[in-house]
């Protein structure tokens, strides 16, 4: 118990996860970072990526979208706009989304606003696919 | 006087209408429950988000962000958030009216106005009356945060590019099941954050910020817009179904009333027919006996 960490994953739709975990890895904007109990309190933004936590020696993967993470010594709160657990991801849909995004990226100019949007969509699709395969 | 058969047919028709309105009432009630649940689920997210945003804003000395830029408000953009479907009482009518009033006021001040419609009803109304530059139709029956994000991005980017100077959102604030209040709020430039909040200094945690406070705030401000838009969407959806529930409840009651009065009329007509027939028979026998 002593080295457990309280993790809360909050999305606008619901509390995606709430419970004690052994460790958690979060895709921060400044790079991925791992948190164990007793971590220095800090606040950072979260990017599109993969969130992994270990509970009872079992890893659980989530595909997450932008948000932020608040870390205190015994509690981590992750506020993100979407969070999908690996076993809920529809692989075929993710693959299609990836193909669509790739096709769109081909067509548009690099400096347009659309480009950034399409790039983010592609990122999300890739992350979702990776997570789904875990 | 209408014939017996006519009245009977009318009673049948009203009865059918009543069945429909009652069914719609029940559907609206269950949808209302669902949207209320979503509002409740959203609350922890919103309140945690505001906590962090406020404490961050307090720590940053001077905030500068394109979304906070105050310009001479010459070009105004308005988001009008109605429902996609009708039959919900005055829900859309009231909202459209207050939008129209707002637009009229701004036109008087010689502002250049553009309109974004969320929801079919508002779009249909303003189609030929205003300068519509964006529309989101048939999206409200099933939506999530992605909708709020796309709507927000559609207004954030042009604002940063200085294509317009002020953004207002007109939506129905959800007060309770039977009360929805049309509200106008200014979205851009964002009203300053963290000024009228008192956070207990003891409770304020000293964090390490990564990246810096300012950079973090830059990231959080667009998310703040998403939160505001999403909340408005949720309130619209809950309000729409609440209003429909009330409207359909009224309609069902009116149907009952109508059926009652029609049944009375029908009975009277039937009685009149019987009396007339009796009179005929009595008259006939009398004529016979006299002869």
CSV table of C-alpha atoms in Angstrom, one decimal:
chain,number,residue,atom,x,y,z
A,1,UNK,CA,0.0,0.0,0.0
A,2,UNK,CA,2.7,2.4,1.0
A,3,UNK,CA,4.0,2.9,-2.5
A,4,UNK,CA,0.7,3.2,-4.2
A,5,UNK,CA,-0.3,6.3,-6.1
A,6,UNK,CA,-3.8,7.6,-6.6
A,7,UNK,CA,-4.6,8.2,-10.2
A,8,UNK,CA,-7.6,10.0,-11.7
A,9,UNK,CA,-8.2,10.3,-15.3
A,10,UNK,CA,-10.9,12.9,-15.9
A,11,UNK,CA,-12.5,13.6,-19.3
A,12,UNK,CA,-15.5,15.8,-20.0
A,13,UNK,CA,-17.6,12.7,-20.7
A,14,UNK,CA,-16.8,10.8,-17.5
A,15,UNK,CA,-14.3,9.8,-14.9
A,16,UNK,CA,-12.3,7.5,-17.2
A,17,UNK,CA,-10.3,6.0,-14.3
A,18,UNK,CA,-10.0,6.4,-10.6
A,19,UNK,CA,-8.0,4.2,-8.3
A,20,UNK,CA,-4.6,3.3,-6.9
A,21,UNK,CA,-1.8,2.3,-9.2
A,22,UNK,CA,1.8,1.5,-8.8
A,23,UNK,CA,3.2,3.8,-11.5
A,24,UNK,CA,2.0,5.8,-14.4
A,25,UNK,CA,3.7,7.1,-17.5
A,26,UNK,CA,2.2,10.3,-19.1
A,27,UNK,CA,2.9,11.8,-22.5
A,28,UNK,CA,3.8,15.4,-21.5
A,29,UNK,CA,4.4,18.1,-24.1
A,30,UNK,CA,8.0,18.2,-23.0
A,31,UNK,CA,8.4,14.5,-23.3
A,32,UNK,CA,7.1,11.4,-21.7
A,33,UNK,CA,7.5,11.1,-18.0
A,34,UNK,CA,6.9,8.4,-15.4
A,35,UNK,CA,5.5,9.1,-11.9
A,36,UNK,CA,5.9,7.1,-8.8
A,37,UNK,CA,4.6,7.8,-5.3
A,38,UNK,CA,6.4,10.7,-3.7
A,39,UNK,CA,7.0,12.7,-6.9
A,40,UNK,CA,7.6,16.4,-6.6
A,41,UNK,CA,4.4,18.4,-7.0
A,42,UNK,CA,4.2,19.7,-10.5
A,43,UNK,CA,1.9,20.6,-13.3
A,44,UNK,CA,2.4,20.1,-17.0
A,45,UNK,CA,0.5,19.9,-20.2
A,46,UNK,CA,-0.3,16.6,-21.8
A,47,UNK,CA,0.0,15.9,-25.5
A,48,UNK,CA,-1.5,13.4,-27.9
A,49,UNK,CA,0.0,10.1,-26.9
A,50,UNK,CA,-0.1,7.0,-24.8
A,51,UNK,CA,-0.7,6.9,-21.1
A,52,UNK,CA,0.3,3.7,-19.3
A,53,UNK,CA,-0.2,2.7,-15.7
A,54,UNK,CA,0.5,-0.4,-13.8
A,55,UNK,CA,-2.0,-1.8,-11.4
A,56,UNK,CA,-1.4,-5.2,-9.7
A,57,UNK,CA,1.5,-5.7,-12.1
A,58,UNK,CA,-0.8,-5.4,-15.0
A,59,UNK,CA,-0.3,-2.6,-17.5
A,60,UNK,CA,-3.2,-0.7,-18.9
A,61,UNK,CA,-2.9,1.6,-21.9
A,62,UNK,CA,-4.9,4.6,-22.9
A,63,UNK,CA,-4.8,6.8,-26.0
A,64,UNK,CA,-5.1,10.3,-24.8
A,65,UNK,CA,-5.7,13.7,-26.3
A,66,UNK,CA,-4.5,17.1,-25.1
A,67,UNK,CA,-4.9,18.3,-21.6
A,68,UNK,CA,-2.8,18.6,-18.5
A,69,UNK,CA,-1.6,16.6,-15.6
A,70,UNK,CA,-1.3,17.7,-12.0
A,71,UNK,CA,1.1,15.7,-9.9
A,72,UNK,CA,1.3,15.7,-6.1
A,73,UNK,CA,3.1,13.4,-3.8
A,74,UNK,CA,0.4,10.8,-3.7
A,75,UNK,CA,-2.0,11.8,-6.3
A,76,UNK,CA,-2.0,12.3,-10.1
A,77,UNK,CA,-4.9,14.0,-11.8
A,78,UNK,CA,-4.9,13.9,-15.5
A,79,UNK,CA,-7.4,16.1,-17.2
A,80,UNK,CA,-7.8,15.4,-20.9
A,81,UNK,CA,-10.3,15.9,-23.6
A,82,UNK,CA,-10.5,12.3,-24.6
A,83,UNK,CA,-9.2,9.0,-23.2
A,84,UNK,CA,-9.7,5.7,-24.8
A,85,UNK,CA,-8.7,2.4,-23.2
A,86,UNK,CA,-6.8,0.0,-25.5
A,87,UNK,CA,-9.6,-2.6,-25.5
A,88,UNK,CA,-12.2,-0.1,-26.5
A,89,UNK,CA,-10.5,1.1,-29.6
A,90,UNK,CA,-11.9,0.0,-32.9
A,91,UNK,CA,-8.8,-1.0,-34.8
A,92,UNK,CA,-10.4,-0.9,-38.2
A,93,UNK,CA,-11.8,2.6,-37.6
A,94,UNK,CA,-8.4,3.7,-36.3
A,95,UNK,CA,-6.7,2.3,-39.4
A,96,UNK,CA,-9.2,4.1,-41.7
A,97,UNK,CA,-8.7,7.3,-39.8
A,98,UNK,CA,-5.0,7.0,-40.3
A,99,UNK,CA,-5.3,6.4,-44.0
A,100,UNK,CA,-7.7,9.3,-44.4
A,101,UNK,CA,-5.3,11.6,-42.5
A,102,UNK,CA,-2.4,10.5,-44.6
A,103,UNK,CA,-4.3,11.1,-47.8
A,104,UNK,CA,-5.3,14.5,-46.6
A,105,UNK,CA,-1.7,15.4,-45.6
A,106,UNK,CA,-0.5,14.6,-49.1
A,107,UNK,CA,-2.9,17.1,-50.7
A,108,UNK,CA,-2.5,20.2,-48.6
A,109,UNK,CA,0.3,22.7,-48.4
A,110,UNK,CA,2.6,22.6,-45.5
A,111,UNK,CA,2.0,26.1,-44.2
A,112,UNK,CA,-1.8,26.1,-44.2
A,113,UNK,CA,-3.9,25.8,-41.1
A,114,UNK,CA,-5.4,22.6,-42.4
A,115,UNK,CA,-2.0,21.0,-42.3
A,116,UNK,CA,-1.7,21.3,-38.6
A,117,UNK,CA,-5.2,19.9,-38.1
A,118,UNK,CA,-4.4,17.0,-40.4
A,119,UNK,CA,-1.1,16.4,-38.7
A,120,UNK,CA,-2.9,16.2,-35.3
A,121,UNK,CA,-5.5,13.8,-36.7
A,122,UNK,CA,-2.8,11.6,-38.1
A,123,UNK,CA,-0.9,11.7,-34.7
A,124,UNK,CA,-4.1,10.6,-33.0
A,125,UNK,CA,-4.8,7.8,-35.4
A,126,UNK,CA,-1.2,6.5,-35.1
A,127,UNK,CA,-1.4,6.6,-31.3
A,128,UNK,CA,-4.8,4.9,-31.3
A,129,UNK,CA,-3.5,2.1,-33.5
A,130,UNK,CA,-0.4,1.6,-31.3
A,131,UNK,CA,-2.4,1.5,-28.2
A,132,UNK,CA,-4.9,-0.9,-29.7
A,133,UNK,CA,-2.2,-3.3,-30.4
A,134,UNK,CA,-1.0,-3.5,-26.8
B,1,UNK,CA,-74.5,21.2,-35.2
B,2,UNK,CA,-71.8,18.8,-36.3
B,3,UNK,CA,-73.1,15.3,-37.0
B,4,UNK,CA,-72.5,12.5,-34.6
B,5,UNK,CA,-70.1,10.8,-37.0
B,6,UNK,CA,-68.0,13.9,-37.5
B,7,UNK,CA,-67.5,14.3,-33.8
B,8,UNK,CA,-66.7,10.7,-33.3
B,9,UNK,CA,-64.0,11.0,-36.0
B,10,UNK,CA,-62.6,14.1,-34.3
B,11,UNK,CA,-62.4,12.3,-31.0
B,12,UNK,CA,-60.5,9.5,-32.6
B,13,UNK,CA,-58.0,12.0,-34.2
B,14,UNK,CA,-57.4,13.8,-31.0
B,15,UNK,CA,-56.9,10.6,-29.2
B,16,UNK,CA,-54.1,9.7,-31.7
B,17,UNK,CA,-52.5,13.0,-31.2
B,18,UNK,CA,-52.5,12.5,-27.5
B,19,UNK,CA,-50.8,9.2,-27.9
B,20,UNK,CA,-48.0,10.8,-30.0
B,21,UNK,CA,-47.5,13.7,-27.6
B,22,UNK,CA,-47.4,11.4,-24.6
B,23,UNK,CA,-44.8,9.2,-26.4
B,24,UNK,CA,-42.8,12.3,-27.2
B,25,UNK,CA,-43.0,13.4,-23.7
B,26,UNK,CA,-41.6,10.1,-22.5
B,27,UNK,CA,-38.8,10.1,-25.1
B,28,UNK,CA,-37.9,13.7,-24.1
B,29,UNK,CA,-37.9,12.7,-20.5
B,30,UNK,CA,-35.4,9.9,-21.0
B,31,UNK,CA,-33.2,12.0,-23.2
B,32,UNK,CA,-33.4,14.7,-20.6
B,33,UNK,CA,-32.2,12.3,-18.0
B,34,UNK,CA,-29.2,11.3,-20.2
B,35,UNK,CA,-28.2,14.9,-20.8
B,36,UNK,CA,-28.5,15.7,-17.2
B,37,UNK,CA,-26.2,12.8,-16.4
B,38,UNK,CA,-23.7,14.1,-18.9
B,39,UNK,CA,-23.8,17.5,-17.3
B,40,UNK,CA,-23.1,15.9,-13.9
B,41,UNK,CA,-20.2,13.9,-15.4
B,42,UNK,CA,-18.8,17.1,-16.9
B,43,UNK,CA,-18.8,19.0,-13.6
B,44,UNK,CA,-15.7,17.4,-12.0
B,45,UNK,CA,-13.8,18.1,-15.2
B,46,UNK,CA,-14.9,21.7,-15.4
B,47,UNK,CA,-14.3,22.5,-11.8
B,48,UNK,CA,-10.9,21.0,-11.7
B,49,UNK,CA,-10.0,22.8,-14.9
B,50,UNK,CA,-11.1,26.1,-13.5
B,51,UNK,CA,-9.2,25.5,-10.3
B,52,UNK,CA,-6.0,25.0,-12.2
B,53,UNK,CA,-6.6,27.8,-14.7
B,54,UNK,CA,-7.3,30.3,-11.9
B,55,UNK,CA,-4.4,29.4,-9.7
B,56,UNK,CA,-2.2,29.5,-12.8
B,57,UNK,CA,-3.6,32.9,-13.8
B,58,UNK,CA,-2.9,34.2,-10.3
B,59,UNK,CA,0.8,33.2,-10.6
B,60,UNK,CA,1.3,34.7,-13.9
B,61,UNK,CA,2.0,38.4,-13.6
B,62,UNK,CA,0.7,39.7,-16.8
B,63,UNK,CA,-1.2,37.6,-19.2
B,64,UNK,CA,-0.8,38.1,-22.9
B,65,UNK,CA,-2.4,35.8,-25.3
B,66,UNK,CA,-4.0,36.5,-28.6
B,67,UNK,CA,-7.3,35.3,-27.2
B,68,UNK,CA,-7.2,38.1,-24.6
B,69,UNK,CA,-6.4,40.8,-27.0
B,70,UNK,CA,-8.8,43.7,-26.7
B,71,UNK,CA,-9.4,45.5,-30.0
B,72,UNK,CA,-11.8,48.2,-31.1
B,73,UNK,CA,-14.9,46.0,-31.5
B,74,UNK,CA,-15.9,46.9,-35.0
B,75,UNK,CA,-16.4,43.5,-36.5
B,76,UNK,CA,-18.6,41.2,-34.3
B,77,UNK,CA,-19.2,37.5,-34.6
B,78,UNK,CA,-22.1,35.8,-32.9
B,79,UNK,CA,-22.7,32.1,-32.3
B,80,UNK,CA,-26.4,31.4,-32.0
B,81,UNK,CA,-27.0,28.0,-30.4
B,82,UNK,CA,-30.4,26.5,-31.0
B,83,UNK,CA,-31.7,23.0,-31.2
B,84,UNK,CA,-32.0,20.9,-34.3
B,85,UNK,CA,-35.6,19.9,-33.8
B,86,UNK,CA,-38.7,21.8,-33.0
B,87,UNK,CA,-41.8,21.0,-30.9
B,88,UNK,CA,-40.1,22.2,-27.7
B,89,UNK,CA,-42.3,25.1,-26.8
B,90,UNK,CA,-40.7,28.5,-26.8
B,91,UNK,CA,-37.2,27.2,-26.5
B,92,UNK,CA,-35.9,28.2,-29.9
B,93,UNK,CA,-38.3,31.1,-30.4
B,94,UNK,CA,-37.1,32.9,-27.3
B,95,UNK,CA,-33.5,32.3,-28.1
B,96,UNK,CA,-33.9,33.5,-31.7
B,97,UNK,CA,-35.8,36.6,-30.5
B,98,UNK,CA,-33.0,37.6,-28.1
B,99,UNK,CA,-30.4,36.9,-30.7
B,100,UNK,CA,-32.3,39.1,-33.1
B,101,UNK,CA,-32.6,41.9,-30.5
B,102,UNK,CA,-28.9,41.6,-29.8
B,103,UNK,CA,-28.0,41.8,-33.5
B,104,UNK,CA,-30.3,44.8,-34.0
B,105,UNK,CA,-28.6,46.6,-31.2
B,106,UNK,CA,-25.2,45.9,-32.6
B,107,UNK,CA,-26.3,46.9,-36.1
B,108,UNK,CA,-27.4,50.3,-34.7
B,109,UNK,CA,-23.9,50.8,-33.4
B,110,UNK,CA,-22.7,50.3,-36.9
B,111,UNK,CA,-20.9,47.1,-36.3
B,112,UNK,CA,-20.1,44.6,-38.9
B,113,UNK,CA,-21.8,41.3,-37.9
B,114,UNK,CA,-21.3,37.8,-38.9
B,115,UNK,CA,-23.2,34.8,-37.5
B,116,UNK,CA,-22.4,31.2,-36.8
B,117,UNK,CA,-25.4,28.9,-36.3
B,118,UNK,CA,-25.3,25.8,-34.2
B,119,UNK,CA,-28.5,23.9,-34.6
B,120,UNK,CA,-31.0,23.7,-37.5
B,121,UNK,CA,-33.7,25.9,-36.1
B,122,UNK,CA,-31.5,29.0,-35.8
B,123,UNK,CA,-30.0,28.4,-39.2
B,124,UNK,CA,-33.4,28.1,-40.8
B,125,UNK,CA,-34.5,31.3,-39.2
B,126,UNK,CA,-31.5,33.4,-40.1
B,127,UNK,CA,-30.8,31.9,-43.4
B,128,UNK,CA,-31.9,35.0,-45.4
B,129,UNK,CA,-31.7,37.6,-42.6
B,130,UNK,CA,-28.1,37.6,-41.6
B,131,UNK,CA,-24.6,37.1,-42.8
B,132,UNK,CA,-24.0,33.5,-41.9
B,133,UNK,CA,-20.5,32.4,-42.2
B,134,UNK,CA,-20.6,29.0,-40.4
B,135,UNK,CA,-23.2,26.4,-39.5
B,136,UNK,CA,-23.3,23.2,-37.5
B,137,UNK,CA,-26.6,21.5,-38.2
B,138,UNK,CA,-27.8,18.1,-37.1
B,139,UNK,CA,-25.0,17.6,-34.7
B,140,UNK,CA,-26.8,17.9,-31.4
B,141,UNK,CA,-28.6,14.6,-31.2
B,142,UNK,CA,-25.2,13.0,-30.5
B,143,UNK,CA,-22.2,15.0,-29.7
B,144,UNK,CA,-19.1,14.9,-27.6
B,145,UNK,CA,-16.1,17.0,-26.8
B,146,UNK,CA,-14.8,16.8,-30.4
B,147,UNK,CA,-17.8,18.9,-31.5
B,148,UNK,CA,-16.9,21.6,-29.0
B,149,UNK,CA,-13.3,21.5,-30.1
B,150,UNK,CA,-14.2,21.9,-33.8
B,151,UNK,CA,-16.6,24.7,-33.1
B,152,UNK,CA,-14.0,26.4,-30.9
B,153,UNK,CA,-11.2,26.0,-33.5
B,154,UNK,CA,-13.5,27.5,-36.1
B,155,UNK,CA,-13.7,30.7,-34.0
B,156,UNK,CA,-10.3,30.8,-32.4
B,157,UNK,CA,-8.2,30.8,-35.6
B,158,UNK,CA,-10.0,33.8,-37.3
B,159,UNK,CA,-9.9,35.7,-34.0
B,160,UNK,CA,-6.2,35.3,-33.7
B,161,UNK,CA,-5.8,36.3,-37.4
B,162,UNK,CA,-7.8,39.4,-36.5
B,163,UNK,CA,-10.5,38.7,-38.9
B,164,UNK,CA,-13.0,39.9,-36.3
B,165,UNK,CA,-12.8,41.6,-33.0
B,166,UNK,CA,-15.4,40.3,-30.6
B,167,UNK,CA,-17.2,37.0,-30.3
B,168,UNK,CA,-20.5,36.5,-28.5
B,169,UNK,CA,-22.3,33.3,-27.7
B,170,UNK,CA,-26.1,33.3,-27.4
B,171,UNK,CA,-27.5,30.2,-25.8
B,172,UNK,CA,-30.2,29.0,-23.5
B,173,UNK,CA,-28.9,28.8,-20.0
B,174,UNK,CA,-30.3,25.8,-18.3
B,175,UNK,CA,-31.9,26.9,-15.0
B,176,UNK,CA,-34.1,23.9,-14.4
B,177,UNK,CA,-36.4,21.6,-16.3
B,178,UNK,CA,-39.0,24.2,-17.0
B,179,UNK,CA,-36.8,27.3,-17.1
B,180,UNK,CA,-34.3,28.1,-19.8
B,181,UNK,CA,-32.9,31.6,-20.0
B,182,UNK,CA,-31.6,33.0,-23.2
B,183,UNK,CA,-28.1,34.4,-22.3
B,184,UNK,CA,-25.6,36.4,-24.2
B,185,UNK,CA,-22.0,35.9,-23.1
B,186,UNK,CA,-18.8,37.4,-24.6
B,187,UNK,CA,-16.3,34.7,-25.4
B,188,UNK,CA,-13.6,36.7,-27.1
B,189,UNK,CA,-11.6,38.6,-26.0
B,190,UNK,CA,-11.8,36.2,-23.0
B,191,UNK,CA,-12.8,38.0,-19.9
B,192,UNK,CA,-9.8,38.1,-17.6
B,193,UNK,CA,-9.5,35.0,-15.5
B,194,UNK,CA,-8.5,34.7,-11.9
B,195,UNK,CA,-9.3,38.2,-10.9
B,196,UNK,CA,-12.4,37.8,-8.8
B,197,UNK,CA,-11.4,34.5,-7.3
B,198,UNK,CA,-10.0,34.1,-3.8
B,199,UNK,CA,-8.1,31.0,-3.5
B,200,UNK,CA,-7.0,30.3,0.0
B,201,UNK,CA,-3.2,30.9,-0.1
B,202,UNK,CA,-2.6,27.9,2.2
B,203,UNK,CA,-4.4,25.7,-0.2
B,204,UNK,CA,-2.4,26.9,-3.2
B,205,UNK,CA,0.1,24.3,-4.0
B,206,UNK,CA,3.5,25.4,-5.2
B,207,UNK,CA,4.1,23.4,-8.3
B,208,UNK,CA,6.9,22.9,-10.6
B,209,UNK,CA,5.7,24.0,-13.9
B,210,UNK,CA,6.8,22.4,-17.1
B,211,UNK,CA,6.9,24.2,-19.4
B,212,UNK,CA,6.8,27.7,-17.8
B,213,UNK,CA,3.6,29.1,-16.3
B,214,UNK,CA,3.1,31.4,-19.3
B,215,UNK,CA,3.6,28.6,-21.8
B,216,UNK,CA,1.2,26.4,-19.9
B,217,UNK,CA,-1.4,29.1,-19.8
B,218,UNK,CA,-1.1,29.5,-23.5
B,219,UNK,CA,-2.0,25.8,-23.8
B,220,UNK,CA,-4.8,26.0,-21.3
B,221,UNK,CA,-6.7,29.0,-22.7
B,222,UNK,CA,-7.9,27.3,-25.9
B,223,UNK,CA,-9.0,24.4,-23.7
B,224,UNK,CA,-10.9,26.9,-21.6
B,225,UNK,CA,-12.8,27.9,-24.7
B,226,UNK,CA,-13.6,24.2,-25.4
B,227,UNK,CA,-14.9,23.9,-21.9
B,228,UNK,CA,-17.2,27.0,-22.3
B,229,UNK,CA,-18.5,25.8,-25.6
B,230,UNK,CA,-19.0,22.3,-24.4
B,231,UNK,CA,-20.9,23.5,-21.4
B,232,UNK,CA,-23.2,25.6,-23.6
B,233,UNK,CA,-23.8,22.6,-25.8
B,234,UNK,CA,-24.7,20.5,-22.8
B,235,UNK,CA,-27.1,23.1,-21.4
B,236,UNK,CA,-28.7,23.5,-24.8
B,237,UNK,CA,-29.3,19.8,-25.1
B,238,UNK,CA,-30.6,19.5,-21.6
B,239,UNK,CA,-32.8,22.6,-22.0
B,240,UNK,CA,-34.2,21.4,-25.3
B,241,UNK,CA,-35.3,18.2,-23.9
B,242,UNK,CA,-36.6,19.8,-20.7
B,243,UNK,CA,-38.6,22.3,-22.8
B,244,UNK,CA,-39.9,19.5,-25.0
B,245,UNK,CA,-41.0,17.5,-21.9
B,246,UNK,CA,-43.0,20.5,-20.6
B,247,UNK,CA,-44.4,21.3,-24.0
B,248,UNK,CA,-45.5,17.7,-24.7
B,249,UNK,CA,-47.0,17.4,-21.2
B,250,UNK,CA,-49.1,20.5,-21.9
B,251,UNK,CA,-50.1,19.1,-25.3
B,252,UNK,CA,-51.2,15.9,-23.7
B,253,UNK,CA,-53.2,17.7,-21.1
B,254,UNK,CA,-54.8,19.9,-23.8
B,255,UNK,CA,-55.7,16.7,-25.7
B,256,UNK,CA,-57.4,15.3,-22.7
B,257,UNK,CA,-59.4,18.5,-22.2
B,258,UNK,CA,-60.4,18.5,-25.9
B,259,UNK,CA,-61.5,14.9,-25.7
B,260,UNK,CA,-63.6,15.6,-22.7
B,261,UNK,CA,-65.4,18.5,-24.3
B,262,UNK,CA,-65.8,16.6,-27.6
B,263,UNK,CA,-67.2,13.5,-25.7
B,264,UNK,CA,-69.7,15.8,-24.0
B,265,UNK,CA,-70.7,17.3,-27.4
B,266,UNK,CA,-71.0,13.8,-28.9
B,267,UNK,CA,-73.2,12.6,-26.1
B,268,UNK,CA,-75.4,15.6,-26.5
B,269,UNK,CA,-75.7,15.0,-30.2
B,270,UNK,CA,-76.5,11.4,-29.7
B,271,UNK,CA,-79.2,12.3,-27.1
B,272,UNK,CA,-80.6,14.9,-29.5
B,273,UNK,CA,-80.8,12.3,-32.2
B,274,UNK,CA,-82.6,9.8,-29.9
B,275,UNK,CA,-85.1,12.5,-28.8
B,276,UNK,CA,-85.8,13.5,-32.3
B,277,UNK,CA,-86.5,9.9,-33.3
B,278,UNK,CA,-88.8,9.4,-30.3
B,279,UNK,CA,-90.7,12.6,-31.2
B,280,UNK,CA,-91.1,11.2,-34.7
B,281,UNK,CA,-92.5,7.9,-33.4
B,282,UNK,CA,-94.8,9.6,-30.9
B,283,UNK,CA,-96.0,11.9,-33.5
B,284,UNK,CA,-96.6,9.0,-35.9
B,285,UNK,CA,-98.6,6.9,-33.5
B,286,UNK,CA,-100.7,9.9,-32.4
B,287,UNK,CA,-101.5,10.7,-36.0
B,288,UNK,CA,-102.5,7.0,-36.6
B,289,UNK,CA,-104.7,6.8,-33.5
B,290,UNK,CA,-106.5,10.0,-34.4
B,291,UNK,CA,-107.1,8.7,-37.9
